[in-house]
Amino acid sequence: MKNSGHIWHRKKRIATSVETSGEHDLDPRIYVFGSWLWSLAPRDIDLLIVYRSTGIDDILNAVRMREQLRQNVQALLGLQVHFVTLTQSEETQLQFAADTRAVMLYP
């Protein structure tokens, strides 16, 4: 994990990006996975959003949060941002974070 210093240095700024999105009711967890964790010169960053969903409003709020996070992270890192967005139930079934060795950025 060559970028471990980058992860913790930028973690607070990315967390602030989530907090300013205003979607706290979703109880979001944000993870980073993929080449950004090990490459010295990544061309993009892959983020996993796991959120609590109780209906269509939560899905729409998750989309808004994702787009706000995309803008904030692109401005912060200057990298393209790719997302996988899952409900808590989907993540429990798929175990995506564990399978990809994702690192939690938020909370």
A tleap script that builds the chain and sets N, CA, C and O, in Angstrom:
source leaprc.protein.ff14SB
mol = sequence {
  NMET LYS ASN SER GLY HIE ILE TRP HIE ARG
  LYS LYS ARG ILE ALA THR SER VAL GLU THR
  SER GLY GLU HIE ASP LEU ASP PRO ARG ILE
  TYR VAL PHE GLY SER TRP LEU TRP SER LEU
  ALA PRO ARG ASP ILE ASP LEU LEU ILE VAL
  TYR ARG SER THR GLY ILE ASP ASP ILE LEU
  ASN ALA VAL ARG MET ARG GLU GLN LEU ARG
  GLN ASN VAL GLN ALA LEU LEU GLY LEU GLN
  VAL HIE PHE VAL THR LEU THR GLN SER GLU
  GLU THR GLN LEU GLN PHE ALA ALA ASP THR
  ARG ALA VAL MET LEU TYR CPRO
}
set mol.1.N position { 0.854 -1.171 0.000 }
set mol.1.CA position { 0.000 0.000 0.000 }
set mol.1.C position { 0.902 1.237 0.000 }
set mol.1.O position { 1.155 1.835 1.046 }
set mol.2.N position { 1.372 1.602 -1.165 }
set mol.2.CA position { 2.352 2.661 -1.294 }
set mol.2.C position { 1.812 4.039 -0.965 }
set mol.2.O position { 2.578 4.914 -0.560 }
set mol.3.N position { 0.534 4.255 -1.124 }
set mol.3.CA position { -0.048 5.577 -0.905 }
set mol.3.C position { -0.646 5.751 0.473 }
set mol.3.O position { -1.501 6.618 0.658 }
set mol.4.N position { -0.229 4.960 1.446 }
set mol.4.CA position { -0.860 5.029 2.763 }
set mol.4.C position { -0.758 6.428 3.361 }
set mol.4.O position { -1.691 6.877 4.027 }
set mol.5.N position { 0.349 7.125 3.139 }
set mol.5.CA position { 0.457 8.509 3.617 }
set mol.5.C position { -0.560 9.406 2.953 }
set mol.5.O position { -1.149 10.271 3.601 }
set mol.6.N position { -0.775 9.205 1.652 }
set mol.6.CA position { -1.765 9.988 0.925 }
set mol.6.C position { -3.170 9.756 1.477 }
set mol.6.O position { -3.963 10.688 1.607 }
set mol.7.N position { -3.459 8.507 1.796 }
set mol.7.CA position { -4.791 8.173 2.290 }
set mol.7.C position { -5.097 8.960 3.554 }
set mol.7.O position { -6.135 9.616 3.643 }
set mol.8.N position { -4.213 8.899 4.520 }
set mol.8.CA position { -4.502 9.533 5.797 }
set mol.8.C position { -4.379 11.046 5.712 }
set mol.8.O position { -5.083 11.766 6.419 }
set mol.9.N position { -3.495 11.531 4.856 }
set mol.9.CA position { -3.363 12.972 4.677 }
set mol.9.C position { -4.646 13.566 4.086 }
set mol.9.O position { -5.075 14.653 4.475 }
set mol.10.N position { -5.243 12.847 3.155 }
set mol.10.CA position { -6.423 13.365 2.455 }
set mol.10.C position { -7.744 12.900 3.074 }
set mol.10.O position { -8.814 13.379 2.698 }
set mol.11.N position { -7.663 11.974 4.014 }
set mol.11.CA position { -8.882 11.413 4.608 }
set mol.11.C position { -9.773 12.505 5.198 }
set mol.11.O position { -10.982 12.510 4.962 }
set mol.12.N position { -9.196 13.413 5.950 }
set mol.12.CA position { -9.987 14.458 6.588 }
set mol.12.C position { -10.662 15.346 5.556 }
set mol.12.O position { -11.819 15.732 5.725 }
set mol.13.N position { -9.942 15.672 4.486 }
set mol.13.CA position { -10.525 16.536 3.450 }
set mol.13.C position { -11.649 15.826 2.701 }
set mol.13.O position { -12.656 16.446 2.357 }
set mol.14.N position { -11.481 14.532 2.449 }
set mol.14.CA position { -12.554 13.774 1.794 }
set mol.14.C position { -13.740 13.637 2.746 }
set mol.14.O position { -14.889 13.746 2.319 }
set mol.15.N position { -13.472 13.399 4.030 }
set mol.15.CA position { -14.556 13.327 5.017 }
set mol.15.C position { -15.325 14.629 5.056 }
set mol.15.O position { -16.551 14.619 5.164 }
set mol.16.N position { -14.627 15.754 4.971 }
set mol.16.CA position { -15.303 17.048 4.933 }
set mol.16.C position { -16.188 17.148 3.704 }
set mol.16.O position { -17.274 17.725 3.766 }
set mol.17.N position { -15.736 16.594 2.589 }
set mol.17.CA position { -16.550 16.592 1.368 }
set mol.17.C position { -17.852 15.838 1.585 }
set mol.17.O position { -18.907 16.260 1.111 }
set mol.18.N position { -17.779 14.724 2.301 }
set mol.18.CA position { -18.994 13.954 2.600 }
set mol.18.C position { -19.893 14.757 3.533 }
set mol.18.O position { -21.102 14.849 3.316 }
set mol.19.N position { -19.303 15.330 4.559 }
set mol.19.CA position { -20.091 16.074 5.543 }
set mol.19.C position { -20.790 17.269 4.919 }
set mol.19.O position { -21.917 17.590 5.298 }
set mol.20.N position { -20.143 17.933 3.971 }
set mol.20.CA position { -20.763 19.099 3.350 }
set mol.20.C position { -21.805 18.721 2.309 }
set mol.20.O position { -22.526 19.584 1.810 }
set mol.21.N position { -21.891 17.429 1.977 }
set mol.21.CA position { -22.920 17.011 1.024 }
set mol.21.C position { -24.306 17.035 1.651 }
set mol.21.O position { -25.309 17.035 0.937 }
set mol.22.N position { -24.372 17.057 2.987 }
set mol.22.CA position { -25.646 17.189 3.678 }
set mol.22.C position { -26.502 15.944 3.710 }
set mol.22.O position { -27.691 16.036 4.015 }
set mol.23.N position { -25.951 14.790 3.410 }
set mol.23.CA position { -26.734 13.548 3.352 }
set mol.23.C position { -26.419 12.630 4.526 }
set mol.23.O position { -26.211 11.431 4.339 }
set mol.24.N position { -26.385 13.180 5.725 }
set mol.24.CA position { -26.029 12.398 6.914 }
set mol.24.C position { -27.066 11.334 7.251 }
set mol.24.O position { -26.724 10.333 7.880 }
set mol.25.N position { -28.317 11.520 6.854 }
set mol.25.CA position { -29.359 10.542 7.153 }
set mol.25.C position { -29.089 9.196 6.487 }
set mol.25.O position { -29.667 8.182 6.879 }
set mol.26.N position { -28.226 9.181 5.494 }
set mol.26.CA position { -27.915 7.941 4.790 }
set mol.26.C position { -26.928 7.065 5.550 }
set mol.26.O position { -26.686 5.920 5.166 }
set mol.27.N position { -26.355 7.603 6.636 }
set mol.27.CA position { -25.348 6.881 7.403 }
set mol.27.C position { -24.270 6.324 6.472 }
set mol.27.O position { -23.979 5.128 6.506 }
set mol.28.N position { -23.670 7.193 5.633 }
set mol.28.CA position { -22.753 6.689 4.601 }
set mol.28.C position { -21.420 6.224 5.156 }
set mol.28.O position { -20.911 6.752 6.145 }
set mol.29.N position { -20.873 5.221 4.489 }
set mol.29.CA position { -19.494 4.791 4.690 }
set mol.29.C position { -18.816 4.912 3.331 }
set mol.29.O position { -19.342 4.444 2.321 }
set mol.30.N position { -17.655 5.540 3.315 }
set mol.30.CA position { -16.930 5.755 2.070 }
set mol.30.C position { -15.600 5.017 2.165 }
set mol.30.O position { -14.865 5.156 3.142 }
set mol.31.N position { -15.307 4.233 1.137 }
set mol.31.CA position { -14.068 3.463 1.064 }
set mol.31.C position { -13.320 3.820 -0.217 }
set mol.31.O position { -13.929 4.230 -1.205 }
set mol.32.N position { -12.007 3.665 -0.195 }
set mol.32.CA position { -11.187 3.751 -1.398 }
set mol.32.C position { -10.664 2.350 -1.688 }
set mol.32.O position { -10.335 1.598 -0.771 }
set mol.33.N position { -10.590 2.006 -2.973 }
set mol.33.CA position { -10.053 0.712 -3.372 }
set mol.33.C position { -9.371 0.874 -4.728 }
set mol.33.O position { -9.474 1.922 -5.365 }
set mol.34.N position { -8.688 -0.154 -5.152 }
set mol.34.CA position { -8.076 -0.130 -6.472 }
set mol.34.C position { -6.688 0.481 -6.494 }
set mol.34.O position { -6.010 0.557 -5.469 }
set mol.35.N position { -6.278 0.912 -7.670 }
set mol.35.CA position { -4.886 1.318 -7.908 }
set mol.35.C position { -4.439 2.519 -7.091 }
set mol.35.O position { -3.241 2.685 -6.866 }
set mol.36.N position { -5.350 3.353 -6.645 }
set mol.36.CA position { -4.951 4.514 -5.849 }
set mol.36.C position { -4.260 4.095 -4.554 }
set mol.36.O position { -3.478 4.854 -3.983 }
set mol.37.N position { -4.553 2.893 -4.104 }
set mol.37.CA position { -3.933 2.403 -2.873 }
set mol.37.C position { -2.482 1.969 -3.059 }
set mol.37.O position { -1.707 1.990 -2.103 }
set mol.38.N position { -2.105 1.580 -4.266 }
set mol.38.CA position { -0.767 1.031 -4.448 }
set mol.38.C position { 0.069 1.708 -5.519 }
set mol.38.O position { 1.284 1.512 -5.557 }
set mol.39.N position { -0.540 2.493 -6.383 }
set mol.39.CA position { 0.204 3.133 -7.462 }
set mol.39.C position { 0.815 4.460 -7.007 }
set mol.39.O position { 0.185 5.227 -6.278 }
set mol.40.N position { 2.026 4.717 -7.439 }
set mol.40.CA position { 2.658 6.004 -7.140 }
set mol.40.C position { 2.129 7.118 -8.033 }
set mol.40.O position { 2.259 8.297 -7.703 }
set mol.41.N position { 1.534 6.748 -9.163 }
set mol.41.CA position { 0.995 7.746 -10.089 }
set mol.41.C position { -0.385 7.301 -10.582 }
set mol.41.O position { -0.552 7.018 -11.768 }
set mol.42.N position { -1.372 7.238 -9.686 }
set mol.42.CA position { -2.698 6.783 -10.115 }
set mol.42.C position { -3.332 7.777 -11.083 }
set mol.42.O position { -3.113 8.984 -10.986 }
set mol.43.N position { -4.116 7.254 -12.012 }
set mol.43.CA position { -4.813 8.111 -12.975 }
set mol.43.C position { -6.247 8.380 -12.556 }
set mol.43.O position { -6.918 9.248 -13.115 }
set mol.44.N position { -6.708 7.627 -11.568 }
set mol.44.CA position { -8.067 7.812 -11.076 }
set mol.44.C position { -8.142 7.334 -9.639 }
set mol.44.O position { -7.169 6.821 -9.088 }
set mol.45.N position { -9.308 7.510 -9.043 }
set mol.45.CA position { -9.554 6.996 -7.701 }
set mol.45.C position { -10.902 6.289 -7.723 }
set mol.45.O position { -11.880 6.804 -8.264 }
set mol.46.N position { -10.936 5.106 -7.127 }
set mol.46.CA position { -12.160 4.305 -7.058 }
set mol.46.C position { -12.709 4.381 -5.639 }
set mol.46.O position { -12.015 4.062 -4.673 }
set mol.47.N position { -13.947 4.802 -5.530 }
set mol.47.CA position { -14.588 4.937 -4.226 }
set mol.47.C position { -15.815 4.048 -4.146 }
set mol.47.O position { -16.563 3.903 -5.113 }
set mol.48.N position { -16.006 3.465 -2.989 }
set mol.48.CA position { -17.206 2.689 -2.672 }
set mol.48.C position { -18.024 3.494 -1.685 }
set mol.48.O position { -17.520 3.918 -0.645 }
set mol.49.N position { -19.288 3.702 -2.015 }
set mol.49.CA position { -20.236 4.341 -1.094 }
set mol.49.C position { -21.208 3.265 -0.631 }
set mol.49.O position { -21.839 2.592 -1.446 }
set mol.50.N position { -21.320 3.111 0.667 }
set mol.50.CA position { -22.306 2.195 1.252 }
set mol.50.C position { -23.245 3.067 2.076 }
set mol.50.O position { -22.802 3.819 2.944 }
set mol.51.N position { -24.543 2.963 1.803 }
set mol.51.CA position { -25.502 3.844 2.467 }
set mol.51.C position { -26.735 3.074 2.925 }
set mol.51.O position { -27.055 2.000 2.414 }
set mol.52.N position { -27.415 3.662 3.905 }
set mol.52.CA position { -28.656 3.083 4.420 }
set mol.52.C position { -29.794 3.513 3.511 }
set mol.52.O position { -29.966 4.700 3.237 }
set mol.53.N position { -30.566 2.549 3.049 }
set mol.53.CA position { -31.681 2.853 2.160 }
set mol.53.C position { -32.984 2.301 2.719 }
set mol.53.O position { -33.112 1.110 3.004 }
set mol.54.N position { -33.935 3.198 2.865 }
set mol.54.CA position { -35.273 2.773 3.292 }
set mol.54.C position { -36.321 3.088 2.234 }
set mol.54.O position { -37.513 2.870 2.452 }
set mol.55.N position { -35.878 3.602 1.083 }
set mol.55.CA position { -36.824 3.914 0.029 }
set mol.55.C position { -36.209 4.778 -1.057 }
set mol.55.O position { -35.008 5.048 -1.067 }
set mol.56.N position { -37.066 5.200 -1.965 }
set mol.56.CA position { -36.633 5.953 -3.137 }
set mol.56.C position { -35.956 7.272 -2.763 }
set mol.56.O position { -35.015 7.687 -3.439 }
set mol.57.N position { -36.410 7.932 -1.714 }
set mol.57.CA position { -35.780 9.193 -1.315 }
set mol.57.C position { -34.318 8.983 -0.936 }
set mol.57.O position { -33.472 9.822 -1.247 }
set mol.58.N position { -34.016 7.879 -0.273 }
set mol.58.CA position { -32.628 7.593 0.092 }
set mol.58.C position { -31.774 7.339 -1.148 }
set mol.58.O position { -30.617 7.754 -1.206 }
set mol.59.N position { -32.341 6.664 -2.124 }
set mol.59.CA position { -31.607 6.412 -3.369 }
set mol.59.C position { -31.292 7.730 -4.064 }
set mol.59.O position { -30.165 7.942 -4.511 }
set mol.60.N position { -32.272 8.609 -4.156 }
set mol.60.CA position { -32.052 9.914 -4.782 }
set mol.60.C position { -31.031 10.741 -4.005 }
set mol.60.O position { -30.201 11.426 -4.603 }
set mol.61.N position { -31.090 10.679 -2.680 }
set mol.61.CA position { -30.117 11.396 -1.855 }
set mol.61.C position { -28.717 10.823 -2.029 }
set mol.61.O position { -27.737 11.568 -2.013 }
set mol.62.N position { -28.611 9.505 -2.196 }
set mol.62.CA position { -27.304 8.881 -2.415 }
set mol.62.C position { -26.711 9.335 -3.750 }
set mol.62.O position { -25.505 9.561 -3.846 }
set mol.63.N position { -27.537 9.467 -4.760 }
set mol.63.CA position { -27.067 9.957 -6.061 }
set mol.63.C position { -26.568 11.391 -5.929 }
set mol.63.O position { -25.522 11.740 -6.476 }
set mol.64.N position { -27.314 12.221 -5.203 }
set mol.64.CA position { -26.867 13.610 -4.990 }
set mol.64.C position { -25.547 13.654 -4.218 }
set mol.64.O position { -24.644 14.415 -4.564 }
set mol.65.N position { -25.444 12.838 -3.180 }
set mol.65.CA position { -24.215 12.795 -2.395 }
set mol.65.C position { -23.044 12.344 -3.263 }
set mol.65.O position { -21.954 12.910 -3.187 }
set mol.66.N position { -23.273 11.328 -4.083 }
set mol.66.CA position { -22.214 10.816 -4.963 }
set mol.66.C position { -21.719 11.901 -5.914 }
set mol.66.O position { -20.513 12.044 -6.118 }
set mol.67.N position { -22.631 12.658 -6.490 }
set mol.67.CA position { -22.227 13.701 -7.433 }
set mol.67.C position { -21.492 14.843 -6.733 }
set mol.67.O position { -20.538 15.394 -7.282 }
set mol.68.N position { -21.926 15.197 -5.536 }
set mol.68.CA position { -21.218 16.223 -4.767 }
set mol.68.C position { -19.829 15.727 -4.387 }
set mol.68.O position { -18.850 16.470 -4.464 }
set mol.69.N position { -19.755 14.477 -3.979 }
set mol.69.CA position { -18.465 13.888 -3.624 }
set mol.69.C position { -17.547 13.829 -4.843 }
set mol.69.O position { -16.348 14.086 -4.728 }
set mol.70.N position { -18.101 13.493 -6.011 }
set mol.70.CA position { -17.309 13.453 -7.242 }
set mol.70.C position { -16.673 14.822 -7.501 }
set mol.70.O position { -15.474 14.912 -7.764 }
set mol.71.N position { -17.465 15.864 -7.425 }
set mol.71.CA position { -16.957 17.214 -7.667 }
set mol.71.C position { -15.880 17.588 -6.650 }
set mol.71.O position { -14.828 18.111 -7.019 }
set mol.72.N position { -16.141 17.321 -5.383 }
set mol.72.CA position { -15.193 17.685 -4.335 }
set mol.72.C position { -13.880 16.928 -4.450 }
set mol.72.O position { -12.807 17.518 -4.321 }
set mol.73.N position { -13.957 15.619 -4.693 }
set mol.73.CA position { -12.749 14.804 -4.760 }
set mol.73.C position { -11.955 15.131 -6.026 }
set mol.73.O position { -10.725 15.171 -5.984 }
set mol.74.N position { -12.637 15.366 -7.147 }
set mol.74.CA position { -11.921 15.749 -8.361 }
set mol.74.C position { -11.191 17.071 -8.156 }
set mol.74.O position { -10.054 17.225 -8.601 }
set mol.75.N position { -11.833 18.021 -7.489 }
set mol.75.CA position { -11.176 19.300 -7.213 }
set mol.75.C position { -10.008 19.111 -6.244 }
set mol.75.O position { -8.970 19.757 -6.392 }
set mol.76.N position { -10.169 18.243 -5.270 }
set mol.76.CA position { -9.143 18.011 -4.257 }
set mol.76.C position { -7.922 17.281 -4.813 }
set mol.76.O position { -6.785 17.666 -4.538 }
set mol.77.N position { -8.159 16.226 -5.594 }
set mol.77.CA position { -7.077 15.357 -6.043 }
set mol.77.C position { -6.682 15.567 -7.503 }
set mol.77.O position { -5.591 15.171 -7.914 }
set mol.78.N position { -7.565 16.190 -8.288 }
set mol.78.CA position { -7.291 16.344 -9.705 }
set mol.78.C position { -7.341 15.035 -10.470 }
set mol.78.O position { -6.715 14.898 -11.520 }
set mol.79.N position { -8.092 14.068 -9.939 }
set mol.79.CA position { -8.210 12.751 -10.561 }
set mol.79.C position { -9.661 12.469 -10.915 }
set mol.79.O position { -10.585 12.983 -10.286 }
set mol.80.N position { -9.842 11.633 -11.945 }
set mol.80.CA position { -11.173 11.135 -12.245 }
set mol.80.C position { -11.629 10.254 -11.097 }
set mol.80.O position { -10.823 9.535 -10.507 }
set mol.81.N position { -12.919 10.305 -10.774 }
set mol.81.CA position { -13.465 9.510 -9.671 }
set mol.81.C position { -14.458 8.504 -10.241 }
set mol.81.O position { -15.368 8.863 -10.988 }
set mol.82.N position { -14.268 7.246 -9.879 }
set mol.82.CA position { -15.209 6.189 -10.247 }
set mol.82.C position { -15.850 5.665 -8.967 }
set mol.82.O position { -15.199 5.574 -7.926 }
set mol.83.N position { -17.124 5.323 -9.055 }
set mol.83.CA position { -17.877 4.889 -7.882 }
set mol.83.C position { -18.502 3.522 -8.068 }
set mol.83.O position { -18.903 3.136 -9.165 }
set mol.84.N position { -18.571 2.812 -6.972 }
set mol.84.CA position { -19.485 1.702 -6.784 }
set mol.84.C position { -20.362 2.151 -5.627 }
set mol.84.O position { -19.857 2.523 -4.568 }
set mol.85.N position { -21.665 2.117 -5.825 }
set mol.85.CA position { -22.603 2.585 -4.804 }
set mol.85.C position { -23.525 1.429 -4.425 }
set mol.85.O position { -24.230 0.881 -5.272 }
set mol.86.N position { -23.509 1.067 -3.144 }
set mol.86.CA position { -24.289 -0.077 -2.661 }
set mol.86.C position { -25.070 0.302 -1.405 }
set mol.86.O position { -24.623 1.127 -0.608 }
set mol.87.N position { -26.224 -0.302 -1.243 }
set mol.87.CA position { -26.928 -0.164 0.027 }
set mol.87.C position { -26.211 -1.037 1.059 }
set mol.87.O position { -25.409 -1.901 0.705 }
set mol.88.N position { -26.507 -0.803 2.324 }
set mol.88.CA position { -25.897 -1.632 3.372 }
set mol.88.C position { -26.243 -3.102 3.170 }
set mol.88.O position { -25.402 -3.975 3.385 }
set mol.89.N position { -27.462 -3.373 2.765 }
set mol.89.CA position { -27.895 -4.749 2.527 }
set mol.89.C position { -27.104 -5.389 1.375 }
set mol.89.O position { -26.684 -6.542 1.471 }
set mol.90.N position { -26.907 -4.637 0.294 }
set mol.90.CA position { -26.141 -5.155 -0.835 }
set mol.90.C position { -24.690 -5.427 -0.435 }
set mol.90.O position { -24.114 -6.448 -0.812 }
set mol.91.N position { -24.111 -4.508 0.326 }
set mol.91.CA position { -22.720 -4.701 0.767 }
set mol.91.C position { -22.603 -5.926 1.673 }
set mol.91.O position { -21.624 -6.666 1.585 }
set mol.92.N position { -23.586 -6.145 2.538 }
set mol.92.CA position { -23.574 -7.317 3.407 }
set mol.92.C position { -23.581 -8.600 2.573 }
set mol.92.O position { -22.877 -9.557 2.897 }
set mol.93.N position { -24.368 -8.618 1.512 }
set mol.93.CA position { -24.453 -9.797 0.653 }
set mol.93.C position { -23.195 -9.985 -0.196 }
set mol.93.O position { -22.684 -11.099 -0.318 }
set mol.94.N position { -22.701 -8.899 -0.780 }
set mol.94.CA position { -21.588 -8.984 -1.729 }
set mol.94.C position { -20.201 -8.988 -1.092 }
set mol.94.O position { -19.256 -9.541 -1.656 }
set mol.95.N position { -20.078 -8.367 0.088 }
set mol.95.CA position { -18.778 -8.244 0.751 }
set mol.95.C position { -17.734 -7.583 -0.161 }
set mol.95.O position { -16.571 -7.982 -0.199 }
set mol.96.N position { -18.199 -6.546 -0.901 }
set mol.96.CA position { -17.338 -5.863 -1.870 }
set mol.96.C position { -16.129 -5.225 -1.199 }
set mol.96.O position { -15.010 -5.354 -1.696 }
set mol.97.N position { -16.335 -4.542 -0.081 }
set mol.97.CA position { -15.223 -3.869 0.607 }
set mol.97.C position { -14.151 -4.875 1.023 }
set mol.97.O position { -12.960 -4.628 0.833 }
set mol.98.N position { -14.560 -5.983 1.577 }
set mol.98.CA position { -13.597 -7.002 2.006 }
set mol.98.C position { -12.895 -7.630 0.807 }
set mol.98.O position { -11.678 -7.814 0.826 }
set mol.99.N position { -13.653 -7.958 -0.232 }
set mol.99.CA position { -13.073 -8.617 -1.406 }
set mol.99.C position { -12.058 -7.738 -2.122 }
set mol.99.O position { -11.090 -8.254 -2.681 }
set mol.100.N position { -12.254 -6.430 -2.120 }
set mol.100.CA position { -11.344 -5.522 -2.818 }
set mol.100.C position { -10.290 -4.931 -1.886 }
set mol.100.O position { -9.457 -4.130 -2.309 }
set mol.101.N position { -10.331 -5.333 -0.610 }
set mol.101.CA position { -9.408 -4.790 0.400 }
set mol.101.C position { -9.498 -3.276 0.475 }
set mol.101.O position { -8.494 -2.573 0.588 }
set mol.102.N position { -10.726 -2.802 0.410 }
set mol.102.CA position { -10.978 -1.364 0.452 }
set mol.102.C position { -10.609 -0.803 1.825 }
set mol.102.O position { -10.692 -1.492 2.841 }
set mol.103.N position { -10.204 0.452 1.825 }
set mol.103.CA position { -9.829 1.154 3.052 }
set mol.103.C position { -10.893 2.210 3.331 }
set mol.103.O position { -11.212 3.027 2.467 }
set mol.104.N position { -11.439 2.185 4.550 }
set mol.104.CA position { -12.478 3.143 4.894 }
set mol.104.C position { -11.902 4.564 5.040 }
set mol.104.O position { -10.908 4.791 5.729 }
set mol.105.N position { -12.563 5.491 4.369 }
set mol.105.CA position { -12.200 6.909 4.472 }
set mol.105.C position { -13.143 7.684 5.361 }
set mol.105.O position { -12.755 8.679 5.973 }
set mol.106.N position { -14.376 7.232 5.434 }
set mol.106.CA position { -15.402 7.934 6.211 }
set mol.106.C position { -16.404 6.937 6.717 }
set mol.106.O position { -16.766 6.052 5.941 }
set mol.107.N position { -16.880 6.983 7.908 }
set mol.107.CA position { -16.606 8.041 8.894 }
set mol.107.C position { -15.270 7.846 9.574 }
set mol.107.O position { -14.889 8.647 10.427 }
savepdb mol mol.pdb
quit
